[in-house]
Tab-separated table of C-alpha atoms and ligand atoms in Angstrom:
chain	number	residue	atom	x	y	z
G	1	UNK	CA	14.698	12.933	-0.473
G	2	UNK	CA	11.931	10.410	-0.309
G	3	UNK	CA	9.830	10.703	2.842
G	4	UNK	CA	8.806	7.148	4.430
G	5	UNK	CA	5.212	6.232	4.405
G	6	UNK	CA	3.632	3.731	6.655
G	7	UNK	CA	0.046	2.535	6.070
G	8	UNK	CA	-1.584	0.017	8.004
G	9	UNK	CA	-4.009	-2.092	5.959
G	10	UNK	CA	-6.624	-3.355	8.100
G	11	UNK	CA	-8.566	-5.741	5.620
G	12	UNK	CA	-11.780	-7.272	6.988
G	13	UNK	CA	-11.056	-6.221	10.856
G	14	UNK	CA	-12.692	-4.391	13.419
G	15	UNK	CA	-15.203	-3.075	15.093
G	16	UNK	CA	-16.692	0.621	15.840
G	17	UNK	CA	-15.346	0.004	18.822
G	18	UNK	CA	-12.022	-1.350	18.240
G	19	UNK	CA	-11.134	0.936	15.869
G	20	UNK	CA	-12.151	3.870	18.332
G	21	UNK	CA	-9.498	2.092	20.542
G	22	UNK	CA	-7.108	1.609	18.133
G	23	UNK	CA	-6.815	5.364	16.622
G	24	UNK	CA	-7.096	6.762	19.774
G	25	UNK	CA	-4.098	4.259	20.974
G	26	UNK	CA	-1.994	5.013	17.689
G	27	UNK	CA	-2.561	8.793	17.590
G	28	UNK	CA	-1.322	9.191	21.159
G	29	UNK	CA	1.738	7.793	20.844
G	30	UNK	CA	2.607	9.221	17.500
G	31	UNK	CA	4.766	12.424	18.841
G	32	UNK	CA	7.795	12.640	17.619
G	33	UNK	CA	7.283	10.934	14.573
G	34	UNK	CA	7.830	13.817	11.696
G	35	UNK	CA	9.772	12.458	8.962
G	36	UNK	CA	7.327	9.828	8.368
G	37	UNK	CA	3.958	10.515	6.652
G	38	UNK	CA	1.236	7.538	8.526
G	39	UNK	CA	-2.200	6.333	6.808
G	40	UNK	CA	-4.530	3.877	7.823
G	41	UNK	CA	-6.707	1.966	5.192
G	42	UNK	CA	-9.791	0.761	7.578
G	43	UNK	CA	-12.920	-0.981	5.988
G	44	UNK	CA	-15.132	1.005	4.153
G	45	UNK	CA	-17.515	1.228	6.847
G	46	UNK	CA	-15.136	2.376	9.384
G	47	UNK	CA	-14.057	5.268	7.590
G	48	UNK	CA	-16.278	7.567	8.919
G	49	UNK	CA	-15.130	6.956	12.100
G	50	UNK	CA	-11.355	7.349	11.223
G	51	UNK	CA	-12.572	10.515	9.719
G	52	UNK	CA	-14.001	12.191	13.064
G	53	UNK	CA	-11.170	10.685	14.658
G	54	UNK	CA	-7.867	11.748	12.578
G	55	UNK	CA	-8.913	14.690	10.995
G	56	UNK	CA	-6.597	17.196	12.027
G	57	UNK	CA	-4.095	14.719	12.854
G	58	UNK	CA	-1.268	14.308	10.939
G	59	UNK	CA	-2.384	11.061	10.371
G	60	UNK	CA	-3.777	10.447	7.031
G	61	UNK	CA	-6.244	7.516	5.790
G	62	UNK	CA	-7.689	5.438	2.944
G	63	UNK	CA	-9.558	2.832	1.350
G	64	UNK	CA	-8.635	-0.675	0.673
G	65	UNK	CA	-9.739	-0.941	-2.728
G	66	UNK	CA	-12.076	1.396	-5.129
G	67	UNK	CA	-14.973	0.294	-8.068
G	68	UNK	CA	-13.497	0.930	-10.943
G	69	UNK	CA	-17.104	2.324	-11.981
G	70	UNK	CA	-17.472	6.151	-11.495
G	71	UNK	CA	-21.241	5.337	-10.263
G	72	UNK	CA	-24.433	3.503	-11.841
G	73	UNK	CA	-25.409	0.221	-11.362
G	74	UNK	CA	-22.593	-1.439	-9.750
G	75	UNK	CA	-24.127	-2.916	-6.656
G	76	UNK	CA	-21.932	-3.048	-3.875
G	77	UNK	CA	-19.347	-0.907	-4.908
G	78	UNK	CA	-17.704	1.890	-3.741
G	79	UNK	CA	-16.463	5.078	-5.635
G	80	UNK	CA	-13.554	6.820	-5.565
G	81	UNK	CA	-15.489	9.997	-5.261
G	82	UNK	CA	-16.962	8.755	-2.215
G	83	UNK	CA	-13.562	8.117	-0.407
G	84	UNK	CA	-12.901	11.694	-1.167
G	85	UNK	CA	-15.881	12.564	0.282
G	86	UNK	CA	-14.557	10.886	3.252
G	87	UNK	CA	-11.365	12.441	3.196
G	88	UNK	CA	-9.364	9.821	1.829
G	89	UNK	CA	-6.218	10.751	0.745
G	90	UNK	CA	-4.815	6.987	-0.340
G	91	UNK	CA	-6.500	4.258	-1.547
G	92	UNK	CA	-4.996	0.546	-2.688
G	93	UNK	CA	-4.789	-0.841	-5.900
G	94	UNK	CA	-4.331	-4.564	-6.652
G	95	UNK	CA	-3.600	-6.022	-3.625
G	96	UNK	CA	-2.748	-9.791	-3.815
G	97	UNK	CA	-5.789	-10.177	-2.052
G	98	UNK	CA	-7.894	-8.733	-4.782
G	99	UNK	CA	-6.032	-9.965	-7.572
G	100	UNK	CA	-6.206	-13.726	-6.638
G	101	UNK	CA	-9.703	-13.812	-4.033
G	102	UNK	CA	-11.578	-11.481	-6.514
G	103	UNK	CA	-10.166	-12.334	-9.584
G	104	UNK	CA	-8.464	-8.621	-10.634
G	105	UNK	CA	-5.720	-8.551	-13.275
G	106	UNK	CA	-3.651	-5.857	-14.636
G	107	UNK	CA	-5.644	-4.398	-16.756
G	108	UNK	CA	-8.546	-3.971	-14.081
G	109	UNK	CA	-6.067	-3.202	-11.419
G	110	UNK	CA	-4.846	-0.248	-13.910
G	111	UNK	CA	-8.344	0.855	-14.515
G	112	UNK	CA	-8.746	1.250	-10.657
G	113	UNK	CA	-5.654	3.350	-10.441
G	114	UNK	CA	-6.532	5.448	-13.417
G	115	UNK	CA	-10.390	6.311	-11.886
G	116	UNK	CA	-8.527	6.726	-8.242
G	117	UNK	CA	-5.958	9.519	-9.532
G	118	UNK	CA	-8.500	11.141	-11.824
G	119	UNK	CA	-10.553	11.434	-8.621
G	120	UNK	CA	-7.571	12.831	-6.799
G	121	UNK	CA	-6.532	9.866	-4.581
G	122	UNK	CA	-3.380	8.674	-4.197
G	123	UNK	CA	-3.131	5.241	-5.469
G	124	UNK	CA	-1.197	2.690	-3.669
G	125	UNK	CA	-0.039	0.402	-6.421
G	126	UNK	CA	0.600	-3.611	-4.796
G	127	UNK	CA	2.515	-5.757	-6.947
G	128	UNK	CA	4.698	-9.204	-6.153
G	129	UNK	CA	4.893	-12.361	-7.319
G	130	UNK	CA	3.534	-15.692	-5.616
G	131	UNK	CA	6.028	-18.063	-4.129
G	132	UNK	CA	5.579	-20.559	-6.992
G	133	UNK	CA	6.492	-17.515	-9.420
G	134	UNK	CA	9.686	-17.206	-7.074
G	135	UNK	CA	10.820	-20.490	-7.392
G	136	UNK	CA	10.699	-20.571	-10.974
G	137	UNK	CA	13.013	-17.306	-11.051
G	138	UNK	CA	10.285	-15.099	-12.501
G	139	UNK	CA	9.992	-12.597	-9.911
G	140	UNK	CA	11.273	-9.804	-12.526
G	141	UNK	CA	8.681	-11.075	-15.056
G	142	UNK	CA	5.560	-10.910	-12.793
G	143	UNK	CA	6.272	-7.408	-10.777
G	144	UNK	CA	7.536	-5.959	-14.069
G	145	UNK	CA	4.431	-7.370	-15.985
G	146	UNK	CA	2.021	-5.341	-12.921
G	147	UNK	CA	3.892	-2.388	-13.406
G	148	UNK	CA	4.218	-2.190	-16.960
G	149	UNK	CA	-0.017	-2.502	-17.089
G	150	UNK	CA	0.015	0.879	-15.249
G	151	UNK	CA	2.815	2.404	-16.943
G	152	UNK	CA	1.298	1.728	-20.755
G	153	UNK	CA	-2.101	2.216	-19.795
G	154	UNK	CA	-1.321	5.462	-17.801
G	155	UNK	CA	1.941	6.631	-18.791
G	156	UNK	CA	5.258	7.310	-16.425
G	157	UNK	CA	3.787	10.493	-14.957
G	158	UNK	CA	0.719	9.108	-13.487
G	159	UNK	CA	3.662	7.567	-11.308
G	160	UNK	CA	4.797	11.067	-10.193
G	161	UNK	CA	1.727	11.188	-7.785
G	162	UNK	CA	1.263	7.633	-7.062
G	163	UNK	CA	2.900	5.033	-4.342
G	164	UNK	CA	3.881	1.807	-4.960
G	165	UNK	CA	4.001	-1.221	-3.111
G	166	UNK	CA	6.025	-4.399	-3.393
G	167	UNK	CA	4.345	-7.314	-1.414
G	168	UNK	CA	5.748	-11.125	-2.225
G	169	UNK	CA	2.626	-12.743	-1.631
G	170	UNK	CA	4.041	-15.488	-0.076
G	171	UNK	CA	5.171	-13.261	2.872
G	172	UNK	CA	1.883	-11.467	3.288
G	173	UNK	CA	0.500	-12.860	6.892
G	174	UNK	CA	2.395	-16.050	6.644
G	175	UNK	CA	5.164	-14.506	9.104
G	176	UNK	CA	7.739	-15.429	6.348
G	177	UNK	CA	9.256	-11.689	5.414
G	178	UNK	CA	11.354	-10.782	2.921
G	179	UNK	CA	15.327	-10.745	3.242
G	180	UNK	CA	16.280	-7.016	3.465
G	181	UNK	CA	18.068	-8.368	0.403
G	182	UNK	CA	15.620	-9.965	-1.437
G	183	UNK	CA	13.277	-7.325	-0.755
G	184	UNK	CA	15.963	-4.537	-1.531
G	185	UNK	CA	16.648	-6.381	-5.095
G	186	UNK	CA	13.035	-6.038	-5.926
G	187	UNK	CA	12.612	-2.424	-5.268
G	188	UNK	CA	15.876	-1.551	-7.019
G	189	UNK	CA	14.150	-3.451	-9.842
G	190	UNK	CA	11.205	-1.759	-9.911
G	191	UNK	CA	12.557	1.886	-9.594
G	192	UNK	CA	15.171	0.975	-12.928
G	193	UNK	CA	12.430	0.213	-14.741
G	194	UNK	CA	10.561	2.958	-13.975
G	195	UNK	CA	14.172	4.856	-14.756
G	196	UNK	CA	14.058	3.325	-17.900
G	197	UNK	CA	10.707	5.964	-18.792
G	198	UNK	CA	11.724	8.808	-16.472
G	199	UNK	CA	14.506	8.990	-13.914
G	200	UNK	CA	13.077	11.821	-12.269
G	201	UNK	CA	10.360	10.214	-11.673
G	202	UNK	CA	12.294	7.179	-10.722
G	203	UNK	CA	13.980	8.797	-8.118
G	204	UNK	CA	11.400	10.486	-6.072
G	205	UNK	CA	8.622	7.329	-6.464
G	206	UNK	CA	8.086	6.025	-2.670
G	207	UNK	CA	8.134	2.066	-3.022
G	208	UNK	CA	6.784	0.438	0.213
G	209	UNK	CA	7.780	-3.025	1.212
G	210	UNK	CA	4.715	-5.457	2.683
G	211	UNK	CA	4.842	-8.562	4.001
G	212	UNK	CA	5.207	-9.645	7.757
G	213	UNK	CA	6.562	-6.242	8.223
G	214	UNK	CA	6.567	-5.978	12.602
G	215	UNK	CA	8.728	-4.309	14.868
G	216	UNK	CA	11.403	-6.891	15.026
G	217	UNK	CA	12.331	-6.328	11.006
G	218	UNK	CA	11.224	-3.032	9.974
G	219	UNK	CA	14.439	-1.234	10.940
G	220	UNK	CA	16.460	-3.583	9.058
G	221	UNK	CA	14.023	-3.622	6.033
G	222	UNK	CA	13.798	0.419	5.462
G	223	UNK	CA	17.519	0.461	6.221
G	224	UNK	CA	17.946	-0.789	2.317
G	225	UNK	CA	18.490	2.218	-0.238
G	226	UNK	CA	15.265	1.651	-2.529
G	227	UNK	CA	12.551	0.944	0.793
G	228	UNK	CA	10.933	3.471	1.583
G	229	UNK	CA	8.358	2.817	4.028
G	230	UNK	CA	6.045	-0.142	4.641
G	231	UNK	CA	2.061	-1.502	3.927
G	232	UNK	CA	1.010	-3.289	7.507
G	233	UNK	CA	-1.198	-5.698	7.201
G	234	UNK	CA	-0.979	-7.928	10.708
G	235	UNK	CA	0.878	-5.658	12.850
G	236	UNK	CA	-1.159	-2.712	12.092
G	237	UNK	CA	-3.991	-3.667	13.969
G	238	UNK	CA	-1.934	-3.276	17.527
G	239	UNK	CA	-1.411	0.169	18.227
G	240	UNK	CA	2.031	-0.595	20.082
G	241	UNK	CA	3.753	-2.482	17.223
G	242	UNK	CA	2.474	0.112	14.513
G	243	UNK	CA	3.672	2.710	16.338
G	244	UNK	CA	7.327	0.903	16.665
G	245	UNK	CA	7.411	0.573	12.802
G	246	UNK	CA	6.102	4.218	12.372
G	247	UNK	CA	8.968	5.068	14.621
G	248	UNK	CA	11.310	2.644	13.014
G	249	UNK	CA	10.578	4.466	9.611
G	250	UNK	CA	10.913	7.781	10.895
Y	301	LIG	C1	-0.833	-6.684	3.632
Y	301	LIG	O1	-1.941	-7.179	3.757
Y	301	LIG	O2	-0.666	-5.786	2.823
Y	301	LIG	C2	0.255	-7.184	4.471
Y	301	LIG	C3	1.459	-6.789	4.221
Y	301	LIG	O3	-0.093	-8.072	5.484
Y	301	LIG	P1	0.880	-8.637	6.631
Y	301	LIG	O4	1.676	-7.461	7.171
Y	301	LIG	O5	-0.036	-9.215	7.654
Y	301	LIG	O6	1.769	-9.643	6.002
């Protein structure tokens, strides 16, 4: 039995203030929410703050994206020892964001979830295809090609403590979601070919749809057999809809 995860990726938003409202908002109206496992991915700066404020919550919390660089000269970066430090327990990996504003392929994106799990973060794996991809019936190729980077790099069993996440990228904060469908065909995709290396491992790996996920869909969308939770981009930065999905997922 897979439990549902919901993280909330908060990508360049917020304040020390807002997000003092915010977690304060979501962690209040969390009871009765126990079959679901929650996380918040704040910016880097804010997670101090999410720190002091969820620790000893059953709330967990991450980063949005990790150096691939264990320390030295790397201006700007951040390591995944120092989300640790925070008390990160997830952090994600080659979201569409990264991979097409910064420029990440695979085999970066499989470096970064290589040095997060060697650091003992949970890696978030993102993967989906672009609209254009869609069109020209490559979905398959592209999600399978962002997998398989991981999986030869890493091996199946790195997937044994990892999550991953399917996000179409033309759904991500366009308000177009996903079919249940469509989105269900993915994920059955993506745990058979992980099947194909280990079915074991297959079977228990949480796959997370993203992508205009709100409270009007979410229901429907972690009805389907392989979804098993969801990454909130939009909707997690309004503590009333995040809680409906949390509650939808539980
Ligand atoms: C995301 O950024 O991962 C995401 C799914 O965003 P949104 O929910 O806004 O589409």
């Amino acid at each position: 039995m897979r439990q549902p995860l919901v993280a909330g990726n908060w990508k360049l938003n917020g304040s020390l203030a807002s997000t003092r409202e915010l977690l304060a908002g979501i962690k209040a109206g969390l009871e009765g929410v126990t079959n679901a496992e929650v996380a918040v991915c704040p910016p880097y700066i804010l997670i101090p703050e999410a720190q002091a404020q969820l620790t000893g919550s059953p709330i967990a919390w991450g980063g949005q994206n990790l150096s691939s660089e264990t320390g030295g000269a790397f201006t700007g970066e951040i390591a995944a020892s120092m989300l640790l430090d925070f008390g990160c327990k997830y952090v994600l990996v080659g979201h569409s964001e990264r991979r097409t504003l910064y420029g990440e392929d695979n085999a970066l994106v499989a470096k970064k979830f290589a040095v997060a799990r060697e650091a003992g973060l949970v890696p978030i794996l993102c993967v989906g295809e672009t609209l254009e991809e869609r069109q020209q019936g490559i979905t398959e190729e592209i999600v399978g090609g962002q997998l398989a980077a991981v999986i030869d790099q890493e091996g199946v069993a790195a997937l044994g403590d990892a999550v991953v996440a399917y996000e179409p990228v033309w759904a991500i904060g366009t308000g177009m979601t996903a079919s249940p469908e469509q989105a269900q065909a993915v994920h059955a995709f993506i745990r058979a070919q992980v099947a194909q290396h280990d079915v074991g491992i297959a079977d228990g790996l949480r796959i997370l749809y993203g992508g205009s996920m709100k409270p009007g869909n979410a229901a429907e969308l972690m009805a389907q057999n392989d979804i098993d939770g969801g990454l909130i981009g939009g909707a997690a930065l309004k503590a009333d809809d995040f809680l409906a999905i949390c509650k939808a997922a539980n």
